[in-house]
Short mmCIF file of C-alpha atoms and ligand atoms in Angstrom, two decimals:
data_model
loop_
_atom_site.label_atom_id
_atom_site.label_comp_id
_atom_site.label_asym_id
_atom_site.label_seq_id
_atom_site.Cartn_x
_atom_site.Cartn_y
_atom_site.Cartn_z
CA UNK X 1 -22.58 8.19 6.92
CA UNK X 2 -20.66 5.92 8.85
CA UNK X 3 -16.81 4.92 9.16
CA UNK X 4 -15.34 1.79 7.86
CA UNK X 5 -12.75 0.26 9.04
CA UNK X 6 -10.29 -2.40 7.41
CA UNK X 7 -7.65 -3.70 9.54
CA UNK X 8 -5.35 -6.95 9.61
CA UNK X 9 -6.46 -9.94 12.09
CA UNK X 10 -3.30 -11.28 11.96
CA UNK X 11 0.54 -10.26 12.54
CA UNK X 12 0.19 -7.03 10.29
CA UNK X 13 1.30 -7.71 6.10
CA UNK X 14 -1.95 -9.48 5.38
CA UNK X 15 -2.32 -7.39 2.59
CA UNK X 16 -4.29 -4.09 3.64
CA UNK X 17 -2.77 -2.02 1.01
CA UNK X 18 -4.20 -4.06 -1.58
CA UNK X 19 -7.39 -4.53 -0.30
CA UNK X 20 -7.93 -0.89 0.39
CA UNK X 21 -6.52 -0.01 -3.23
CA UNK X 22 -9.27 -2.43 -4.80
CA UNK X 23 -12.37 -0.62 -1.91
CA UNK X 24 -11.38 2.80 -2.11
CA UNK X 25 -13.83 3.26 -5.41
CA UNK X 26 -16.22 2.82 -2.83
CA UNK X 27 -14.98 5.93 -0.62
CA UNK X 28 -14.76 9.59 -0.60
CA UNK X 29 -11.98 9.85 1.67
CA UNK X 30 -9.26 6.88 3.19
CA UNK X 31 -7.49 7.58 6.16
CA UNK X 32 -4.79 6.54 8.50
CA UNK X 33 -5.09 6.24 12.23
CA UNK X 34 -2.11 4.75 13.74
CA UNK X 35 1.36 3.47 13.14
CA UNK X 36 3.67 5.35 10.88
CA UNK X 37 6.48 4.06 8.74
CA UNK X 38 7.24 0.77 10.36
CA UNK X 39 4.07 -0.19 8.19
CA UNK X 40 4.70 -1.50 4.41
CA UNK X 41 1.21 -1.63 2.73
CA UNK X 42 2.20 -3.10 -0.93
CA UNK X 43 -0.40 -2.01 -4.20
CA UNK X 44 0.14 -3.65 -7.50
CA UNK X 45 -2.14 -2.34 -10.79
CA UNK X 46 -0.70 -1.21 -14.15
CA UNK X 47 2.31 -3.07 -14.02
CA UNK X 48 3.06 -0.46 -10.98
CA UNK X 49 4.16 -2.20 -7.46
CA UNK X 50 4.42 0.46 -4.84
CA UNK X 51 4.73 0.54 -0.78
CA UNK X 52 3.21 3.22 1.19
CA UNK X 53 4.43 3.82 4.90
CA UNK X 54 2.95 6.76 5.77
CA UNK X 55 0.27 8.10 2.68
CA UNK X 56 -2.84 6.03 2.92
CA UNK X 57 -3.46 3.74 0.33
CA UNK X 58 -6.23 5.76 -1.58
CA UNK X 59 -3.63 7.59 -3.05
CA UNK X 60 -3.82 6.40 -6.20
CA UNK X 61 -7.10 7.09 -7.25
CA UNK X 62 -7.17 10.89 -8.03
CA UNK X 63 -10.46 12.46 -6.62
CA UNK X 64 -10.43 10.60 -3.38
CA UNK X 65 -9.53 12.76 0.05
CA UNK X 66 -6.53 11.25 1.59
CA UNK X 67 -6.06 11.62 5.52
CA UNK X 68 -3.27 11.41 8.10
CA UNK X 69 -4.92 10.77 11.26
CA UNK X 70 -3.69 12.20 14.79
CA UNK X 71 -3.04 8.97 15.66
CA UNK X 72 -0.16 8.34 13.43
CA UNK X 73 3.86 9.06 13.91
CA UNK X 74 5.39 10.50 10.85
CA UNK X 75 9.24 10.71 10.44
CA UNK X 76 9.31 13.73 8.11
CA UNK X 77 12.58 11.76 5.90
CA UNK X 78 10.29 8.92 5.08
CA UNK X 79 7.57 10.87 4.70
CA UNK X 80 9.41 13.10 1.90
CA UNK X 81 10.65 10.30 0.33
CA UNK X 82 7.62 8.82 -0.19
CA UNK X 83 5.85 12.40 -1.62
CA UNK X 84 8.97 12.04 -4.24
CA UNK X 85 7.82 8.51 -5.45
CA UNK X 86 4.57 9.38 -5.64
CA UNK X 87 5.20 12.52 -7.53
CA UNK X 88 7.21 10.65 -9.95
CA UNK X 89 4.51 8.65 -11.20
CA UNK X 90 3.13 11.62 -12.09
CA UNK X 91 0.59 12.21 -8.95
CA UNK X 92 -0.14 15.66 -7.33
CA UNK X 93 -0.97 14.81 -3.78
CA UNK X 94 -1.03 18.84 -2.63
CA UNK X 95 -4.83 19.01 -2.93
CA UNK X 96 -5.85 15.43 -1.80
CA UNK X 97 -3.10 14.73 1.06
CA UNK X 98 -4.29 16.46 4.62
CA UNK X 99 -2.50 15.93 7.95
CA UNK X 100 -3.37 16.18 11.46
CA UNK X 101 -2.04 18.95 13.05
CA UNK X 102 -2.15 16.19 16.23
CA UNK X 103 -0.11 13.51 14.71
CA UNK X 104 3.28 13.06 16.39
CA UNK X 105 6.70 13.35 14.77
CA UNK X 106 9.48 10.97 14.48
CA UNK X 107 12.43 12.32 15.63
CA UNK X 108 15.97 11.21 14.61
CA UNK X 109 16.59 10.59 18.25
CA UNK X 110 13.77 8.33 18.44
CA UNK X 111 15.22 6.15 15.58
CA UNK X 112 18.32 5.72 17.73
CA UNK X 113 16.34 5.39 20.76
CA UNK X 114 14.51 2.38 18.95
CA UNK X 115 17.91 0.98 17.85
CA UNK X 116 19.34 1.96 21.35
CA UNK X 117 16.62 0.06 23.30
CA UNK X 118 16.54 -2.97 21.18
CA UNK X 119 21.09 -3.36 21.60
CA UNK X 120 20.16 -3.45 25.42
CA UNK X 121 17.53 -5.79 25.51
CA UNK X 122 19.77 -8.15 23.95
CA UNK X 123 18.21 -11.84 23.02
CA UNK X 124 14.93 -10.72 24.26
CA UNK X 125 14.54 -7.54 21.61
CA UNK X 126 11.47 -7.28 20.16
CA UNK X 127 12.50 -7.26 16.46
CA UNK X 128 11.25 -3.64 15.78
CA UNK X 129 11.38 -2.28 12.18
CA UNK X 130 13.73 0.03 14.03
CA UNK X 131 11.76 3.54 12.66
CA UNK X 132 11.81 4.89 16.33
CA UNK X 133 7.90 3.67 16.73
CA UNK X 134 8.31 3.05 20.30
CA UNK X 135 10.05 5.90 21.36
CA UNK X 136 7.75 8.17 19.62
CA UNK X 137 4.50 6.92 21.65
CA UNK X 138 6.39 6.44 24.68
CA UNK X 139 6.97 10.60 24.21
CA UNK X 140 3.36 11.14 23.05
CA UNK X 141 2.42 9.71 26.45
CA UNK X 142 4.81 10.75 28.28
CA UNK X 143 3.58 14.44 27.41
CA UNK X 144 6.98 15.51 25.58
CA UNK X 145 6.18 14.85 22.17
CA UNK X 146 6.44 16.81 19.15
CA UNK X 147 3.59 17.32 16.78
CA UNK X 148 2.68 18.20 13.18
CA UNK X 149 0.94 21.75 14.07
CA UNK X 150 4.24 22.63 16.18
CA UNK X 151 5.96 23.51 13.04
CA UNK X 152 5.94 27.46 13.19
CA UNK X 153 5.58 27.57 16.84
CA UNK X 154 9.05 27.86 18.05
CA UNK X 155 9.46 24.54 16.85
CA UNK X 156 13.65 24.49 16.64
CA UNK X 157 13.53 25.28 20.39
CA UNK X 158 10.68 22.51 21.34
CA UNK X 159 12.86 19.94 18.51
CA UNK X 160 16.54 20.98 21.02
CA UNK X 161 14.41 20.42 23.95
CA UNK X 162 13.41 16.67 23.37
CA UNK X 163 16.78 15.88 21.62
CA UNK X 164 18.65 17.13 24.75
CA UNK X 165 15.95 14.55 26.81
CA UNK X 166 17.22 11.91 24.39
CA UNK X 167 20.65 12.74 24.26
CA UNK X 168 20.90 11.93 27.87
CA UNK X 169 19.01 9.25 27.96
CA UNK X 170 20.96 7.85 24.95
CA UNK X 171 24.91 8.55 26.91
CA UNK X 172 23.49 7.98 30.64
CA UNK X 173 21.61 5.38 30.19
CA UNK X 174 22.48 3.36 27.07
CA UNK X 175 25.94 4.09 26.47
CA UNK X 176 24.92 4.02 22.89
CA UNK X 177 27.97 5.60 19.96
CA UNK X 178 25.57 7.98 17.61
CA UNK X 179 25.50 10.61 15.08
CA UNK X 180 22.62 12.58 14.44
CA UNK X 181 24.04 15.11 12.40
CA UNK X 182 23.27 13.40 8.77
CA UNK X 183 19.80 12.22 9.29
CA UNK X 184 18.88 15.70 11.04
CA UNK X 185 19.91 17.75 7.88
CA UNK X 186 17.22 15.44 6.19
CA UNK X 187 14.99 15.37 8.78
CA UNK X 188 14.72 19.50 8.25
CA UNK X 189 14.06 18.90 4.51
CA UNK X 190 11.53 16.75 4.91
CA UNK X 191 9.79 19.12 7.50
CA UNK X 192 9.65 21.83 4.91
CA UNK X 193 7.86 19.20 2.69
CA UNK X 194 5.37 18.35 5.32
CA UNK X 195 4.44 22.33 5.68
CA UNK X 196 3.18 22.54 2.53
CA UNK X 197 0.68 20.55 2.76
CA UNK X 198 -2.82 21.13 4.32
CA UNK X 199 -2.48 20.60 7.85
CA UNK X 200 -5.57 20.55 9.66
CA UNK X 201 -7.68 19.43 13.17
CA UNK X 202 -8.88 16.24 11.26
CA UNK X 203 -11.03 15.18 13.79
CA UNK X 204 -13.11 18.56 12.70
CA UNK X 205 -12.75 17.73 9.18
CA UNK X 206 -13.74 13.91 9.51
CA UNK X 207 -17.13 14.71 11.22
CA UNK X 208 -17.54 17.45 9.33
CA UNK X 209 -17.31 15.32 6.32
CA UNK X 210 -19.48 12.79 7.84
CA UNK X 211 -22.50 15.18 8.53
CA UNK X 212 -22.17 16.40 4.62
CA UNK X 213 -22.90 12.51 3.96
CA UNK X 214 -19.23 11.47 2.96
CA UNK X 215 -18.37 7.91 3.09
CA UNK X 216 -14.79 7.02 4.99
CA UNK X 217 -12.66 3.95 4.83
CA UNK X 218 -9.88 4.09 8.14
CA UNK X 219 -6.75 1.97 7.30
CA UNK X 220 -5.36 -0.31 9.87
CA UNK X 221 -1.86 -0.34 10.14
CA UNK X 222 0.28 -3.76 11.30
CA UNK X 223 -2.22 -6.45 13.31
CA UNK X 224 -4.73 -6.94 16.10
CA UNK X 225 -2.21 -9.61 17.63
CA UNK X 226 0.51 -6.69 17.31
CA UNK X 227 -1.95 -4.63 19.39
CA UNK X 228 -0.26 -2.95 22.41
CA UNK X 229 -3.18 -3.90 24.73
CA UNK X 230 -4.31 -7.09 22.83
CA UNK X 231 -1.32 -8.64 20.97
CA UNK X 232 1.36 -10.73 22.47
CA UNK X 233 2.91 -8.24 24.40
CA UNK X 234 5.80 -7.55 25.34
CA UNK X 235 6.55 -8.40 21.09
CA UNK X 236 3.92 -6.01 19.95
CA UNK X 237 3.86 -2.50 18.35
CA UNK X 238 3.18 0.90 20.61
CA UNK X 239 -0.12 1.62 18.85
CA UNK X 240 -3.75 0.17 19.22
CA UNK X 241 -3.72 -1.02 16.27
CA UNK X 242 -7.68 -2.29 16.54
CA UNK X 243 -11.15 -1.17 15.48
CA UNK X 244 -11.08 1.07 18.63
CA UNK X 245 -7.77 2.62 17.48
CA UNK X 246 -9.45 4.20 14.71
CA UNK X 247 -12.19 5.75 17.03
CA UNK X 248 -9.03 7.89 18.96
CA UNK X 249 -6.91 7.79 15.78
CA UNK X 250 -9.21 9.80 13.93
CA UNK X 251 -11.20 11.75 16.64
CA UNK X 252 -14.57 9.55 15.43
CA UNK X 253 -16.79 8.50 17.95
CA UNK X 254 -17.96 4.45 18.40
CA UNK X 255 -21.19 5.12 16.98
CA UNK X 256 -19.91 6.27 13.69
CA UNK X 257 -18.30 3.37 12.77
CA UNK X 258 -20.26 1.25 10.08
CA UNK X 259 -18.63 -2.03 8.73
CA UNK X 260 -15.35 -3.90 9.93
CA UNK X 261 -13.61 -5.12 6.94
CA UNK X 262 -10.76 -7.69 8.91
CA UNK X 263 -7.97 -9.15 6.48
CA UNK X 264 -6.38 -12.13 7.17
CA UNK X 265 -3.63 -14.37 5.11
CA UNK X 266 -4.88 -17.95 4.28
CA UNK X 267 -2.17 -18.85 6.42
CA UNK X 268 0.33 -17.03 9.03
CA UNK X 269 3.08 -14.87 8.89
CA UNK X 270 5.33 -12.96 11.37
CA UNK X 271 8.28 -10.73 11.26
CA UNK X 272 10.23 -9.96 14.41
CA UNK X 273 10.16 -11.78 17.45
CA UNK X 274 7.79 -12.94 19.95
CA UNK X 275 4.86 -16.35 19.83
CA UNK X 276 3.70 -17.50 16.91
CA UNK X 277 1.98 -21.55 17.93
CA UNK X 278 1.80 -22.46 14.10
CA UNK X 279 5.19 -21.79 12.82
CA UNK X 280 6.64 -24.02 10.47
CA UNK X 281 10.34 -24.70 10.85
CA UNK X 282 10.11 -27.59 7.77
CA UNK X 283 9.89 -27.21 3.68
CA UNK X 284 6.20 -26.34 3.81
CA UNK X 285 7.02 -23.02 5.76
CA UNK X 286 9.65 -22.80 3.39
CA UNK X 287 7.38 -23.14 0.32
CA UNK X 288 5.29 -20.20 2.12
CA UNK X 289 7.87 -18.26 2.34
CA UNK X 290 9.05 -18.96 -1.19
CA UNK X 291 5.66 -18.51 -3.02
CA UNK X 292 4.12 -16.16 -0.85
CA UNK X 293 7.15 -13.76 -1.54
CA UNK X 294 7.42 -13.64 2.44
CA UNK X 295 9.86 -11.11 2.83
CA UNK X 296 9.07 -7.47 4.88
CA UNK X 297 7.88 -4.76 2.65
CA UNK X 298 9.99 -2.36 5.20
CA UNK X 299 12.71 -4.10 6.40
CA UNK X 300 13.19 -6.86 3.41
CA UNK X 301 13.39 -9.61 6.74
CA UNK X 302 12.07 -12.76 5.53
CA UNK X 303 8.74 -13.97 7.03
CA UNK X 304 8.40 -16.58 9.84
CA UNK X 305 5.36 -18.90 7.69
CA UNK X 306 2.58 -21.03 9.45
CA UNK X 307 -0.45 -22.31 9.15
CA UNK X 308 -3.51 -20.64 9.44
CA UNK X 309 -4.22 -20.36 13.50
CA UNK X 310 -8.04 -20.27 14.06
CA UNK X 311 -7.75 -19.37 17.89
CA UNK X 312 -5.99 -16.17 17.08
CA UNK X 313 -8.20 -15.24 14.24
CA UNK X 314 -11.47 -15.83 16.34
CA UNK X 315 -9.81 -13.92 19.01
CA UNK X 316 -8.92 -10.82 16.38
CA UNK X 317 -12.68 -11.40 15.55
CA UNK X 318 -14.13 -11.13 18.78
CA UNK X 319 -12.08 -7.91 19.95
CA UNK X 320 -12.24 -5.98 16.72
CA UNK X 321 -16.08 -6.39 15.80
CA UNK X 322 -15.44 -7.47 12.58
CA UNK X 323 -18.59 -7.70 10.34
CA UNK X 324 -16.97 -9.40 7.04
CA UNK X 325 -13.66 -10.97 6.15
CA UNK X 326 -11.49 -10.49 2.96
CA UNK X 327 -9.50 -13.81 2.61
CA UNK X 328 -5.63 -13.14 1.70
CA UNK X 329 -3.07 -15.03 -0.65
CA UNK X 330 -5.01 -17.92 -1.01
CA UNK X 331 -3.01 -18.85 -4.36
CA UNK X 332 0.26 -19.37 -1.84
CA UNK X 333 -1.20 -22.59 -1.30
CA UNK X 334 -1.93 -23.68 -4.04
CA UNK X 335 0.41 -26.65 -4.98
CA UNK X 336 -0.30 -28.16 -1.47
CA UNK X 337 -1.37 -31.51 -0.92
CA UNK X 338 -2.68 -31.56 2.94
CA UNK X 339 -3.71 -27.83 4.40
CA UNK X 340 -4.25 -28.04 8.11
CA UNK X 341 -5.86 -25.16 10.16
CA UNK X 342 -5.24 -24.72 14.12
CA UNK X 343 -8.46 -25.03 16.17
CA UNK X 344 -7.21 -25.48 19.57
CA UNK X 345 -4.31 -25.19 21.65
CA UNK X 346 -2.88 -27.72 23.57
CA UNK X 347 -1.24 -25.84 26.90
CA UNK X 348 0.35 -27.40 29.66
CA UNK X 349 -1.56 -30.86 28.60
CA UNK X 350 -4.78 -29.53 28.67
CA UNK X 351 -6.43 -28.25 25.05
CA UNK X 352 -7.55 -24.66 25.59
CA UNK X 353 -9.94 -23.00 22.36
CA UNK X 354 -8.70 -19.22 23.86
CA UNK X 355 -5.14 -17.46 23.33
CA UNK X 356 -3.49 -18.15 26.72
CA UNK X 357 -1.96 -14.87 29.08
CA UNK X 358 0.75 -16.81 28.76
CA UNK X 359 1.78 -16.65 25.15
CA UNK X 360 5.27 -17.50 25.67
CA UNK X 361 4.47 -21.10 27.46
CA UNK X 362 4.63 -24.32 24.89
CA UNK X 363 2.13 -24.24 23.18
CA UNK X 364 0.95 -27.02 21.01
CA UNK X 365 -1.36 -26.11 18.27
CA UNK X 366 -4.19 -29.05 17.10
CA UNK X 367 -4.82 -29.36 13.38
CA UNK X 368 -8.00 -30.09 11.48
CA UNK X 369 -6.44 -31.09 8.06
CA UNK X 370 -8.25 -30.61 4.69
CA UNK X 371 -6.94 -31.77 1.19
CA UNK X 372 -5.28 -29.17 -1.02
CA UNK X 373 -7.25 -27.30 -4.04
CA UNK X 374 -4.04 -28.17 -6.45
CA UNK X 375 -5.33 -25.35 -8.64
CA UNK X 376 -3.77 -22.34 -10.26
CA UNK X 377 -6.02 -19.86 -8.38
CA UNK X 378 -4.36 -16.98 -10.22
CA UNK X 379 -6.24 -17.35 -12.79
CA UNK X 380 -9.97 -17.90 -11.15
CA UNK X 381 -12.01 -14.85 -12.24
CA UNK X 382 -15.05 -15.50 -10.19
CA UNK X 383 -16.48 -17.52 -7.61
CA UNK X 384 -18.30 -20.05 -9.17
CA UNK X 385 -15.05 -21.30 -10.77
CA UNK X 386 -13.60 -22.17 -7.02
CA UNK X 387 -12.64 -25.71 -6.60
CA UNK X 388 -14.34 -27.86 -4.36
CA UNK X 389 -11.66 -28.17 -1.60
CA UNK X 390 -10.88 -24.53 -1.71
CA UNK X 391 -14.55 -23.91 -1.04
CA UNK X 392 -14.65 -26.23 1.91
CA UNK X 393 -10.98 -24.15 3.09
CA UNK X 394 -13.78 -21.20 3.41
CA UNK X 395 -16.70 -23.03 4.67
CA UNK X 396 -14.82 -23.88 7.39
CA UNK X 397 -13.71 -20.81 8.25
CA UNK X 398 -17.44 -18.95 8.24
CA UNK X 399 -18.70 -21.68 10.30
CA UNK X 400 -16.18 -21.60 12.79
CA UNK X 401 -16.07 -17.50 13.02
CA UNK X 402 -19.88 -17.33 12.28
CA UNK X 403 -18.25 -14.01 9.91
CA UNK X 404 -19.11 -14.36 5.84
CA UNK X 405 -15.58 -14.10 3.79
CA UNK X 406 -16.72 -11.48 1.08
CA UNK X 407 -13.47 -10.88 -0.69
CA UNK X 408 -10.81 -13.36 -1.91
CA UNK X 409 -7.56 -12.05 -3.07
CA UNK X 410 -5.90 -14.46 -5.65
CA UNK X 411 -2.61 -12.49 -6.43
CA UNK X 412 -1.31 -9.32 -5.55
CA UNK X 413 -2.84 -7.06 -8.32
CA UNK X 414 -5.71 -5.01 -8.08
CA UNK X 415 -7.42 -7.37 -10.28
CA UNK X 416 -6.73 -10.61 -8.53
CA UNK X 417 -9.43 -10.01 -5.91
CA UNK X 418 -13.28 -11.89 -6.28
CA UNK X 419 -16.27 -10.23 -4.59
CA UNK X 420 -18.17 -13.35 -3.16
CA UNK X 421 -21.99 -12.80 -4.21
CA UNK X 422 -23.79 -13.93 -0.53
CA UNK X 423 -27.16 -12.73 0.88
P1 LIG V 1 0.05 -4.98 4.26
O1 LIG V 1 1.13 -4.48 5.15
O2 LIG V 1 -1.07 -5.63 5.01
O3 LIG V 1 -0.47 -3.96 3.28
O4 LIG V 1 0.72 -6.14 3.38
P2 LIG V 1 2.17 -6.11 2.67
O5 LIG V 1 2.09 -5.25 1.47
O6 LIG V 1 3.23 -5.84 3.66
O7 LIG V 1 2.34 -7.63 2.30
C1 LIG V 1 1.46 -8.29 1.47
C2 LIG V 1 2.25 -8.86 0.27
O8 LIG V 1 1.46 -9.81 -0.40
C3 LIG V 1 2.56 -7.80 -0.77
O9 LIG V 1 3.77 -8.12 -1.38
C4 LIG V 1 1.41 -7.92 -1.76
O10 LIG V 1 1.74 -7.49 -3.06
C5 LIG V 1 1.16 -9.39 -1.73
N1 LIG V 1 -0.22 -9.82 -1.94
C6 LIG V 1 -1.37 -9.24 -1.55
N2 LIG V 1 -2.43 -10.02 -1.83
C7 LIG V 1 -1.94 -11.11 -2.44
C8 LIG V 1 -2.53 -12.32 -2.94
O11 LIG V 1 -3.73 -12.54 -2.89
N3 LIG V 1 -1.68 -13.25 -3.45
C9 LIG V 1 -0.32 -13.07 -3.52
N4 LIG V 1 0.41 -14.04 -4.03
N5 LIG V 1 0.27 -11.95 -3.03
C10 LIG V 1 -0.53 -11.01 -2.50
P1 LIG V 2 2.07 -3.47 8.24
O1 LIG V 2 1.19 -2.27 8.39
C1 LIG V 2 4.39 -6.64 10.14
C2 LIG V 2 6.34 -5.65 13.93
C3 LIG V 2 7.87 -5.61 13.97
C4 LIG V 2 8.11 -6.00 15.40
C5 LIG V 2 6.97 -5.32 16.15
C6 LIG V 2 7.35 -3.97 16.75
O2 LIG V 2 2.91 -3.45 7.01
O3 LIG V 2 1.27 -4.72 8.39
P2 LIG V 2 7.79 -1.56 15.76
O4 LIG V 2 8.73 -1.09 14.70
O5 LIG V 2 6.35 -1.26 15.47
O6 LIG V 2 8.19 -1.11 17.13
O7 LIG V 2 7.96 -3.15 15.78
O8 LIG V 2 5.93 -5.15 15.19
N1 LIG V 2 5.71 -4.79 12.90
C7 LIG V 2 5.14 -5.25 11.79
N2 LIG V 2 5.06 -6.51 11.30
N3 LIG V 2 3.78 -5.62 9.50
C8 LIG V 2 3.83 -4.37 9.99
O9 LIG V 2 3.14 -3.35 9.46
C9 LIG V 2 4.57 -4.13 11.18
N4 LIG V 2 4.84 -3.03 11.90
C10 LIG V 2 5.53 -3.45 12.98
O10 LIG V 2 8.41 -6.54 13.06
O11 LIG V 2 7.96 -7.39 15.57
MG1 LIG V 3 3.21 -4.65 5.39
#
């Protein structure tokens, strides 16, 4: 069997948790292979909205295998937390939650580090979710990093080691005012919940499982245009956050990977700084924001809202490999009467169909316009009951990605998602 991955084509919140909630039927085991906590992936069934950080979104459905790759950062608070919210809906995650012994930890002086680096960089700060992300893969290069299967092995000493890197890094170089003291108690707690679960070499386990004919699903965490190579760097996250991320995330090698599921909003969204061409700064971005609920599942920032930007998603396309996409909050737009979608830029006067090196130059974006659909979408059950200028919305899309959409989400609950019936 083969590896499938889902990811978002977009600015990350496209709505990956949901999707991979409605797929994971389809799967033996879901997995994570980058990004930690600055993720948010909302599910909605049974009257039930949760947001997993950390815990892949297979979670709730009780016989599937649950796996935190070795390419993910874990901060052992969140982490806990999120084993208690689980747990109270009445979910025993001890037999279907393993952990990489690879994946790197989150220290607390890599959440002041975050905090520390984004005070100095002043106007120009890159908007982080503030979860010590950065720091945490700058260690994990760097070759100082702390992992999961360090617990045990005189972890306290390896933990006063990198704090004592930090802590002088922190008064020598930042002048930054901290405390560590509180969040380290928890941070110990939460390490004593992480032991008890099944840590293991995963990359072993995944092939292992593949061999024995299991089916995976790998979970994409933020974007493609948040990629650290890819995205619009410097205003990107420290993890490869595309189809080849899940290759080293997981310890899987290219050939294993099967479908690429890509998830993108019927429009655009950002949160934090950094480009964004089809930003709306006028009531229609604020009627996004408003009905799409655009506020961050982490960090509760509201959403910058624009249209949907064809040039980044063909880009996301082209670098990812994707084989299908699943179509995202298309019943935000409903009350609209003119949609437009962004097919070319217009840079330095001359119109360019490829994302510029230069993200941060003006950049005009040129709109095909198409009427609205002026439908509750909501409540469309299947295909066949899709208006006429919602369908042309998609044709539009497949012809100008040459990619079939195959799911449409209609609402955030599991059920609100239609399986398009194509050859
Ligand atoms: P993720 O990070 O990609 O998993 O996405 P988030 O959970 O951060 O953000 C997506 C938000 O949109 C969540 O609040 C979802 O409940 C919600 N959502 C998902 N799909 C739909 C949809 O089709 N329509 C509407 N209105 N909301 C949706
Ligand atoms: P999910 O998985 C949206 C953004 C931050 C910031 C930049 C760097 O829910 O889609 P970081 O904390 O990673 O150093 O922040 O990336 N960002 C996200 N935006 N969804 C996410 O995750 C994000 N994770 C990080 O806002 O601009
Ligand atoms: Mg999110």
């Amino acid at each position: 069997m083969k590896v499938d991955v889902l990811l978002g084509l977009q600015w990350g919140d496209e709505g990956k948790g949901k999707v991979v909630d409605v797929l994971t039927p389809k799967y033996d085991f879901i997995t994570r292979f980058q990004g930690g906590p600055n993720a948010g992936h909302t599910l909605e069934f049974n009257k039930i909205k949760h947001v997993l950080h950390t815990i892949p979104s297979g979670i709730f459905r009780d016989d599937k295998i649950n796996v935190i790759g070795n390419g993910v950062v874990i901060d052992p608070v969140i982490f806990k937390k999120e084993i208690e919210g689980i747990k109270k809906l009445g979910i025993d995650l001890s037999k279907t939650l393993f952990i990489s012994k690879k994946a790197h930890l989150i220290l607390p002086s890599h959440r002041i580090l975050d905090a520390a680096s984004e005070a100095a960089k002043g106007k120009s700060k890159i908007g982080s979710t503030l979860k010590g992300i950065g720091p945490t893969y700058m260690d994990k290069t760097g070759r100082n990093g702390l992992r999961v299967g360090d617990i045990n092995l005189n972890f306290k000493e390896k933990y006063d080691s990198l704090v004592g890197k930090h802590r002088l890094m922190l008064d020598k170089l930042y002048e930054f005012d901290y405390d560590l003291s509180e969040y380290e108690a928890e941070w110990f707690e939460g390490i004593k919940v992480l032991a008890e679960f099944q840590l293991i070499d995963s990359e072993q386990f995944l092939n292992d499982a593949l061999k024995e004919g299991k089916s995976i699903l790998a979970e994409g965490a933020q974007g493609t245009l948040l990629d650290v190579d890819f995205g619009s760097y410097p205003f990107v996250t420290s993890s490869n956050t595309i189809c080849a991320g899940a290759c080293t995330g997981l310890g899987v090698p290219p050939n294993k990977i099967g479908r690429v599921i890509g998830i993108f909003k019927a429009y655009c969204t950002r949160v934090g700084m950094g480009p964004f061409p089809t930003e709306l700064f006028d009531a229609d971005g604020d009627l996004l924001r408003a009905k799409g609920n655009e506020f961050g599942s982490t960090t509760g920032r509201p959403r910058r809202c624009g249209w949907l930007d064809l040039v980044a998603l063909k880009y996301s396309i082209m670098i990812n490999g994707v084989t299908e996409l699943t179509m995202m909050k298309s019943d935000v737009m409903d009350d609209f009467d003119t949609i437009k979608i962004c097919t070319s830029y217009i840079v330095n006067g001359e119109e360019v169909e490829h994302i510029p090196y230069e993200m941060t130059a003006e950049i005009k974006p040129v709109y095909t316009e198409f009427k609205g659909w002026k439908t509750d979408m909501t409540a469309v059950a299947h295909e066949n009951e899709f208006p006429e200028e919602f369908n042309s919305y998609i044709d539009f899309i497949e012809k100008e990605t040459g990619v079939p959409v195959k799911i449409v989400s209609v609402g955030p609950n599991r059920a609100q998602t239609i399986e398009r019936m194509l050859d």
